[in-house]
XYZ file of C-alpha atoms in Angstrom:
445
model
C -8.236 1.215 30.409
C -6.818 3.969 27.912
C -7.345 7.488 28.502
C -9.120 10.225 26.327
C -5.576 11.298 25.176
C -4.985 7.445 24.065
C -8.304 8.461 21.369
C -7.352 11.702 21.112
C -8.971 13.319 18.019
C -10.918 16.703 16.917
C -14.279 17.040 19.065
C -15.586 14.155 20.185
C -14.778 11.141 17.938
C -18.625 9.845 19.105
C -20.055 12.654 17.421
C -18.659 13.569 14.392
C -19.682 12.579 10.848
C -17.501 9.974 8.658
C -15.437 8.736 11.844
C -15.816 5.413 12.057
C -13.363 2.506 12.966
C -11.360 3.706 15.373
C -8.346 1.688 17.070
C -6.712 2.250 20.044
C -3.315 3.995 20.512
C -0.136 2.496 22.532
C 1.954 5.686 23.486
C 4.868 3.188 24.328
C 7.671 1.219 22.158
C 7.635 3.442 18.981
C 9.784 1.772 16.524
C 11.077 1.989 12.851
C 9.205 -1.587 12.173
C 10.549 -2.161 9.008
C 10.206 -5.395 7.246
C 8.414 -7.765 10.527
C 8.936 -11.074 10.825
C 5.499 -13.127 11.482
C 6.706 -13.814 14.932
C 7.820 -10.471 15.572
C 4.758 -8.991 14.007
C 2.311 -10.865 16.215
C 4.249 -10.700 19.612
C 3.907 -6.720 19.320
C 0.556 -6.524 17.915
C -0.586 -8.828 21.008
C 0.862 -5.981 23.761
C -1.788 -3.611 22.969
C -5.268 -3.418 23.387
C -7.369 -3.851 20.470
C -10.790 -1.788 20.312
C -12.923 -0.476 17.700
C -15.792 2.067 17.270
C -17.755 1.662 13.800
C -19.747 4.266 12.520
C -20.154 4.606 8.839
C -19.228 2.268 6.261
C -16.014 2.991 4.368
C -16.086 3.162 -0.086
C -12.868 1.004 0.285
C -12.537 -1.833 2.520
C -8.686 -2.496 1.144
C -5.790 -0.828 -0.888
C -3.099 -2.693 -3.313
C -0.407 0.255 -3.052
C 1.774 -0.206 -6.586
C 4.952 1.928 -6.273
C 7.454 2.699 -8.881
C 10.182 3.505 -7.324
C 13.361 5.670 -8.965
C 10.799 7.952 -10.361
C 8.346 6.640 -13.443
C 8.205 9.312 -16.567
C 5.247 10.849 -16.978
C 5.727 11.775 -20.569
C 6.068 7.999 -21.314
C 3.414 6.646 -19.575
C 0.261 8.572 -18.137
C 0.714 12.308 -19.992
C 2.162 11.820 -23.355
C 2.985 15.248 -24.851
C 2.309 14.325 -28.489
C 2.537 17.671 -29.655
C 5.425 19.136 -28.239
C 9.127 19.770 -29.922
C 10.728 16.202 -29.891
C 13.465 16.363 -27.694
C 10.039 16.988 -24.842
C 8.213 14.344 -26.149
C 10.454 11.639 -26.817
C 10.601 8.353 -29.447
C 7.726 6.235 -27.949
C 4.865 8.362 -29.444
C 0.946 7.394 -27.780
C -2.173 5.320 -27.876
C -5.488 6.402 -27.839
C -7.637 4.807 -24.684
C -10.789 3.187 -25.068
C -12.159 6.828 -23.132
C -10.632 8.858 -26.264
C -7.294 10.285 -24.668
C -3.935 9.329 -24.734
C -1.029 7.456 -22.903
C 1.651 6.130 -23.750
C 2.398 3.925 -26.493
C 3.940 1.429 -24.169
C 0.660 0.429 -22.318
C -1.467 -0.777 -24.837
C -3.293 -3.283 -22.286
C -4.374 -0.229 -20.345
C -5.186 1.772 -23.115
C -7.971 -0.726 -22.978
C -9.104 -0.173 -19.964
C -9.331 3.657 -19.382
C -12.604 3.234 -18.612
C -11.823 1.345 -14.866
C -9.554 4.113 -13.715
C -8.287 7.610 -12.909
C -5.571 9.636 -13.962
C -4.447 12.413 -11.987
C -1.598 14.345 -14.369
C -1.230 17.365 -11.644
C 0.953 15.864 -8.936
C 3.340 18.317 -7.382
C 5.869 18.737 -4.479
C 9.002 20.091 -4.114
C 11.633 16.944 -3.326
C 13.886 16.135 -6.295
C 15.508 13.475 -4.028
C 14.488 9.789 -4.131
C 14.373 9.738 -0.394
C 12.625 12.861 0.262
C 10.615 12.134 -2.463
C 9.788 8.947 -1.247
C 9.220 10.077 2.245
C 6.337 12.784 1.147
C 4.371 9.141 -1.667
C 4.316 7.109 1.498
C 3.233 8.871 4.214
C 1.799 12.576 2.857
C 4.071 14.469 4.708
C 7.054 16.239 3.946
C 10.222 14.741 5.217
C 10.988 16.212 8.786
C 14.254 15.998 10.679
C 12.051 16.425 14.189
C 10.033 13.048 13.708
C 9.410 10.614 11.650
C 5.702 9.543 10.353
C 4.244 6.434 9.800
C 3.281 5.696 6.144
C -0.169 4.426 4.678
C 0.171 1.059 5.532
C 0.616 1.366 9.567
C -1.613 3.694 9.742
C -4.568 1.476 8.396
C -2.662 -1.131 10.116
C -3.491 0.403 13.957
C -6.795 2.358 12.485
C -8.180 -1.501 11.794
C -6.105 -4.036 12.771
C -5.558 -8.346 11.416
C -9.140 -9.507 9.246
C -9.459 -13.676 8.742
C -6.101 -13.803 10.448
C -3.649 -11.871 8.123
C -1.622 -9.284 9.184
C -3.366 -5.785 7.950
C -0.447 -4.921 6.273
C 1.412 -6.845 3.811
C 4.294 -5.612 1.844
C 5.369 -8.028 -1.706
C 7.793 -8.990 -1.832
C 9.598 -6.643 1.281
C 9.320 -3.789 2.711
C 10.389 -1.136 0.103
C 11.717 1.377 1.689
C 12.617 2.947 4.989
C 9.761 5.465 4.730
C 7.361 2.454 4.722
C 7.693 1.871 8.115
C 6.218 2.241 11.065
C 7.483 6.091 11.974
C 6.199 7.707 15.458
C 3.702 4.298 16.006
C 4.432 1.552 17.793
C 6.403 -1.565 15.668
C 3.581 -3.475 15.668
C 1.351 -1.727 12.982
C 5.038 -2.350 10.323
C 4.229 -4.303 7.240
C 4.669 -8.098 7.086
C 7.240 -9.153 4.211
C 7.126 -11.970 2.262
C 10.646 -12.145 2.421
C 11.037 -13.807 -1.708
C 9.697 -13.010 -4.376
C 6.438 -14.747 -5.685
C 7.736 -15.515 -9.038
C 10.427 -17.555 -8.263
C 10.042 -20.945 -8.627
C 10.930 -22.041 -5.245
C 9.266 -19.351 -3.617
C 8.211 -19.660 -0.252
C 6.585 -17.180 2.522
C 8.510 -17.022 5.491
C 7.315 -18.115 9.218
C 4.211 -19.967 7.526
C 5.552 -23.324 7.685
C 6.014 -25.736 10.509
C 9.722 -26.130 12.123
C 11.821 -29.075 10.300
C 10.848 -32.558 11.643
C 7.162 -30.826 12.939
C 4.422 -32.400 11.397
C 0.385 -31.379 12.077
C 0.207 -34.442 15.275
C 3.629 -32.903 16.565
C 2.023 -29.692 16.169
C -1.132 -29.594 18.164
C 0.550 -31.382 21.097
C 2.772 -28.382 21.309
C -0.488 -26.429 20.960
C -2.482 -28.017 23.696
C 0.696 -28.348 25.962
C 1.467 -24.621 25.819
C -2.388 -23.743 26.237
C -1.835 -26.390 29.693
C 0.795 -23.613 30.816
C -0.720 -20.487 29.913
C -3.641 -21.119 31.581
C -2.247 -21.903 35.121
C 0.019 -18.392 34.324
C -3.045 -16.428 33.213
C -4.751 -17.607 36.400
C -2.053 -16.930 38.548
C -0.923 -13.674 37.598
C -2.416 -10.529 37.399
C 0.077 -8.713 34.864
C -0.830 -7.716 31.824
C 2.415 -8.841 29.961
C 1.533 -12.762 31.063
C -1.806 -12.197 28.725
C -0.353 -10.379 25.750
C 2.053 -12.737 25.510
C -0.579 -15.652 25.474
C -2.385 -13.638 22.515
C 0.748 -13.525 20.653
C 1.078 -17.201 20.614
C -2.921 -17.800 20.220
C -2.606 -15.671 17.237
C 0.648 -17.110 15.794
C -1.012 -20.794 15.870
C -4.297 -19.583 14.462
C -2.371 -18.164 11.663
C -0.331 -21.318 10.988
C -3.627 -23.378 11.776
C -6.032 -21.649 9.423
C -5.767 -23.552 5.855
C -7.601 -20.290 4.458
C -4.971 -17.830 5.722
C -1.974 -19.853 4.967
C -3.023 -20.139 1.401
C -3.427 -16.971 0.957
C 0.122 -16.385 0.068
C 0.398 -19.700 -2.510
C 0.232 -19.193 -5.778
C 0.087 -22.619 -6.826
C -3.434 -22.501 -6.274
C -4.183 -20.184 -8.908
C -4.684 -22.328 -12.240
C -2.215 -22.299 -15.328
C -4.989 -20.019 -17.050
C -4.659 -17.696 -14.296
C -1.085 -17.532 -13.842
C -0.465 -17.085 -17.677
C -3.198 -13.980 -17.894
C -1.052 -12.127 -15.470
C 2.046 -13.385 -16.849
C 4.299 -15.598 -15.394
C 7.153 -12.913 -14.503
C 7.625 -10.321 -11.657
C 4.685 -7.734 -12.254
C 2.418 -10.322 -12.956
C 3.156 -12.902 -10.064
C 3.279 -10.313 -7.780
C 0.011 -8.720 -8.569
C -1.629 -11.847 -8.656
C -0.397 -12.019 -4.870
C -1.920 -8.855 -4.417
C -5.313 -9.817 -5.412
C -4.892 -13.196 -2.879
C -4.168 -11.115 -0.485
C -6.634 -8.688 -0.229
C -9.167 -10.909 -0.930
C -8.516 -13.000 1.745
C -8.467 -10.300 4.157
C -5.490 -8.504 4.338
C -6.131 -4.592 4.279
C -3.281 -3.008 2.621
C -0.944 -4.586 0.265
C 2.260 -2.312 -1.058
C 3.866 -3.823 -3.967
C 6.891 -2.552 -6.165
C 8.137 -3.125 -9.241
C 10.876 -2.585 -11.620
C 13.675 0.711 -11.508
C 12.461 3.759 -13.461
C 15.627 5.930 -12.752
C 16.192 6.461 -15.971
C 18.615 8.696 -15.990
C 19.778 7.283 -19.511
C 18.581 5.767 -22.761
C 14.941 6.081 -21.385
C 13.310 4.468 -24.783
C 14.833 1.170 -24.244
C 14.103 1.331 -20.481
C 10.457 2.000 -20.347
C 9.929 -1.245 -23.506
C 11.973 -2.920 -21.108
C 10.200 -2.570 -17.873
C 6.637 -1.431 -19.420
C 5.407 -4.852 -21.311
C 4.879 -6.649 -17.980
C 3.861 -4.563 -15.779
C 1.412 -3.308 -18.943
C 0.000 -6.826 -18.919
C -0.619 -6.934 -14.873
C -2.084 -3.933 -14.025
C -4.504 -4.234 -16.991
C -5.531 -8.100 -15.942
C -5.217 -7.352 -12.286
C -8.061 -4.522 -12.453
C -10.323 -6.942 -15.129
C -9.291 -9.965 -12.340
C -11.045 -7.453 -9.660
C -14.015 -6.680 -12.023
C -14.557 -9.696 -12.454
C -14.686 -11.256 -8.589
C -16.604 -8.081 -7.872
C -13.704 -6.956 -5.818
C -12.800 -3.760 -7.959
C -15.505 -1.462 -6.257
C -14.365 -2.415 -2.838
C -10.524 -2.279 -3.611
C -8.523 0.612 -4.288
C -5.849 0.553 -6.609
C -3.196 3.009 -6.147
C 0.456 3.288 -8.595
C 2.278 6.366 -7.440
C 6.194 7.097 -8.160
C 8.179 9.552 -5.799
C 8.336 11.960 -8.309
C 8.021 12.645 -12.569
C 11.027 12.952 -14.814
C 12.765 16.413 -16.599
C 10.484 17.699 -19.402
C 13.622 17.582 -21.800
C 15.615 14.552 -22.804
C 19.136 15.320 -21.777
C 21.892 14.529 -23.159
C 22.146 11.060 -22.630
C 19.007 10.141 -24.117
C 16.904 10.108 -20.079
C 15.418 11.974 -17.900
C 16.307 13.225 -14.711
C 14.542 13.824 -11.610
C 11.405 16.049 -11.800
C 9.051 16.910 -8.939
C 6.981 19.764 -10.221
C 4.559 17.827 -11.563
C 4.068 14.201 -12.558
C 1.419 11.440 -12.271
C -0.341 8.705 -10.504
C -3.628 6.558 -11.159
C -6.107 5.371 -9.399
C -8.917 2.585 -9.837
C -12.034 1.302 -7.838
C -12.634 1.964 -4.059
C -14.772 4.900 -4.709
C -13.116 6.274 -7.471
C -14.464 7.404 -10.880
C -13.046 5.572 -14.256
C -12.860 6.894 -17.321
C -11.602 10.283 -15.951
C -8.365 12.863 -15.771
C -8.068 14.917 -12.956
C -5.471 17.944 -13.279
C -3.612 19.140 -16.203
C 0.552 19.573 -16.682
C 1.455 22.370 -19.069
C 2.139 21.728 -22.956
C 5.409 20.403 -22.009
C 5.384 18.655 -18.585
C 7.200 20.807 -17.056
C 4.908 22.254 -14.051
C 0.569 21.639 -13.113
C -1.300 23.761 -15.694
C -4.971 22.842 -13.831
C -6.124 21.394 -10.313
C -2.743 20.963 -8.514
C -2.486 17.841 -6.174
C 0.064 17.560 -3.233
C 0.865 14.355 -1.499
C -1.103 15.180 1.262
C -4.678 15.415 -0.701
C -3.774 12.038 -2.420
C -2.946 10.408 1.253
C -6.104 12.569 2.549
C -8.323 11.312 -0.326
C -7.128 7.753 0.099
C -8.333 7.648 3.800
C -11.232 8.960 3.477
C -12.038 6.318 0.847
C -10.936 3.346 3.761
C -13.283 5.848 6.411
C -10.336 6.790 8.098
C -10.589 11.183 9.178
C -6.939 11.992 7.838
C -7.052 14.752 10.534
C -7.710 12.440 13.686
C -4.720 13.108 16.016
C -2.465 10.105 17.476
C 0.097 10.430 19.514
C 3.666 10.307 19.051
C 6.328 10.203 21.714
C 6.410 12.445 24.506
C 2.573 12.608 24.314
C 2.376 15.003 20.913
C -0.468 15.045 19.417
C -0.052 14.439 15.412
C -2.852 14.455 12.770
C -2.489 11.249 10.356
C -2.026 14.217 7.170
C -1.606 18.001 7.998
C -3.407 20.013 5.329
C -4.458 17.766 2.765
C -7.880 18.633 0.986
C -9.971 15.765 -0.494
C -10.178 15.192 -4.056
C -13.414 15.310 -4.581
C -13.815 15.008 -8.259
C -12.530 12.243 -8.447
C -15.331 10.250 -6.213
C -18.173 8.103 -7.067
């Protein structure tokens, strides 16, 4: 039975409008939880009770986080500065969007497709470090030496728990970072890894295939032997270990016994049309994973891609890096359209921070948190628009300022999730999922 404190939240969760889905808490075993093994993902997932209170029916039912990590340039990608002294504006010059604004001249695919998302150019914090910055993209908070918080993912992750037998957080092709762990929660709610990456040829997901010299015969006898034991365990014990333990093995075959869930995570069922529209290379193969993912059930899915610390010879860098990643966002959000998956999805690509309004001296940009951008499609949120302003030459937000905390507060309330419920972190203090964060609420459908 869990206690009030185990639900903890502002007034009474029965009661107040927009809270809906609510998970229970475990106070006990709070661990880092980075980068899960399927085994070790299930077996602490199965100690704690499961329950969930529905009230209102979220905009978003999942979220493909795409994070650039080393810091993606603004100026070169979603707030081109066309008409600012060239040593601000760089070599790479703009395109116009099918909407009638600019981006950069790199992302021609998306130019195409203004109309499906969101641009917010009015990002700001104060964290010129990757790690810091980092910290604040993945969790909404800034970094804090006294505790550390659990990011997006394992907090929809205990909010909502496994759908159709997939973990509820997914993370392609690992875990990206420290700060996209599991923080003050328990390890259970950390992201599964796929452990490879999907465009390899000889990629395969880890813990979903049977043991060497275990075929499907082989299999189910070991099922229906261990089900023999459990039961005359279950029935002879009272403790509660002896039962979470039998869930964590009840969910770990129904995983590798459900053909849907398992092939989830192969591409090879995708046809040759398919594979070639998203491109057969890193960006594309793993946002094609993406999509699989969430629309087999998985509820989050963080992806990264490519290194945009471009600290030097930034021109070559972003037609390096751009082309591909161009090409998959831009088929990934049509690929949504199309399965009518796009209003039910949000699409989130966020950096840790922008880059220096003025090329230095060797031809990059260096780390710039003042302001900077991220974009945002479907779930709830209006295409075809630009939230915020920078000034004339990137340097700081000119119009509608947005902190880390109203993007993370505006992306829950999109998946129904209050951003200022309380849980509990260890030695029972009570912790709202995002202090201070306002939503963005022109931005919404």
């Amino acid at each position: 039975m869990r206690s009030i404190r185990d639900m903890r939240c502002h007034g009474n969760p029965l009661t107040q409008p927009g809270m809906f889905g609510r998970r229970g808490f475990l106070v006990a075993g709070a661990a880092s939880g980075l980068g899960l093994s399927l085994p070790q993902l299930l077996m602490r997932e199965a100690s704690a009770e499961i329950k969930q209170y529905d009230f209102v029916k979220p905009k978003a039912k999942s979220v493909i986080h795409i994070y650039l990590p080393g810091g993606m340039a603004q100026q070169e990608s979603w707030d081109p500065k066309p008409y600012s002294p060239m040593e601000y504006r760089g070599d790479l010059g703009t395109i116009k969007t099918n909407t009638g604004e600019v981006i950069g001249s790199a992302m021609p695919q998306l130019a195409k497709r203004a109309d499906k998302y969101c641009v917010i150019r009015s990002m700001s914090h104060g964290e010129a470090a990757h790690e810091r910055g980092t910290h604040n993209m993945f969790t909404g908070y800034k970094p804090s030496p006294a505790l550390s918080y659990p990011s997006f993912g394992a907090v929809v992750s205990h909010e909502y728990g496994p759908r159709n037998n997939l973990p509820a957080y997914i993370c392609v092709p690992n875990v990206p970072n420290e700060f996209a762990g599991t923080g003050y929660l328990p390890s259970s709610y950390g992201g599964f890894a796929l452990g490879a990456d999907p465009a390899r040829s000889d990629f395969q997901v880890r813990d979903l295939n049977l043991a060497g010299g275990v075929d499907e015969a082989r299999f189910m006898r070991r099922k229906r032997a261990l089900e023999m034991v459990n039961q005359r365990f279950v029935t002879g014990t009272s403790a509660d270990n002896v039962g979470a333990m039998n869930t964590f093995y009840e969910r770990a075959y129904d995983l590798l016994d459900t053909p849907e869930a398992k092939a989830a995570f192969d591409l090879s069922k995708e046809d040759d049309k398919t594979r070639d529209r998203y491109g057969r290379n890193t960006a594309g193969s793993r946002m094609l994973m993406c999509r699989r993912l969430i629309e087999a059930g998985s509820r989050l899915v963080t992806m990264t891609y490519g290194s945009w610390d471009m600290h030097t010879s930034i021109t070559s860098g972003i037609r390096g890096q751009m082309p591909s990643f161009d090409q998959g966002l831009a088929v990934l959000l049509d690929d949504l359209s199309e399965r009518g998956l796009l209003d039910e999805t949000l699409v989130m690509v966020t950096s840790e921070f922008g880059r220096t309004p003025k090329i230095n001296a060797d031809a990059g940009r260096d780390h710039w948190p003042k302001v900077f951008s991220v974009m945002l499609a479907g779930g709830g949120v209006q295409g075809g628009m630009i939230h915020g302003a920078s000034d004339s030459t990137a340097s700081e937000p000119e119009l509608d300022p947005v902190s880390p905390a109203d993007l993370a507060t505006t992306m829950y309330r999109l998946l129904g999730i209050v951003a200022d419920k309380e849980l509990m972190a260890p030695g029972d203090r009570p912790i709202e999922i995002v202090d201070g964060g306002n939503v963005i609420e022109k931005i919404l459908t």
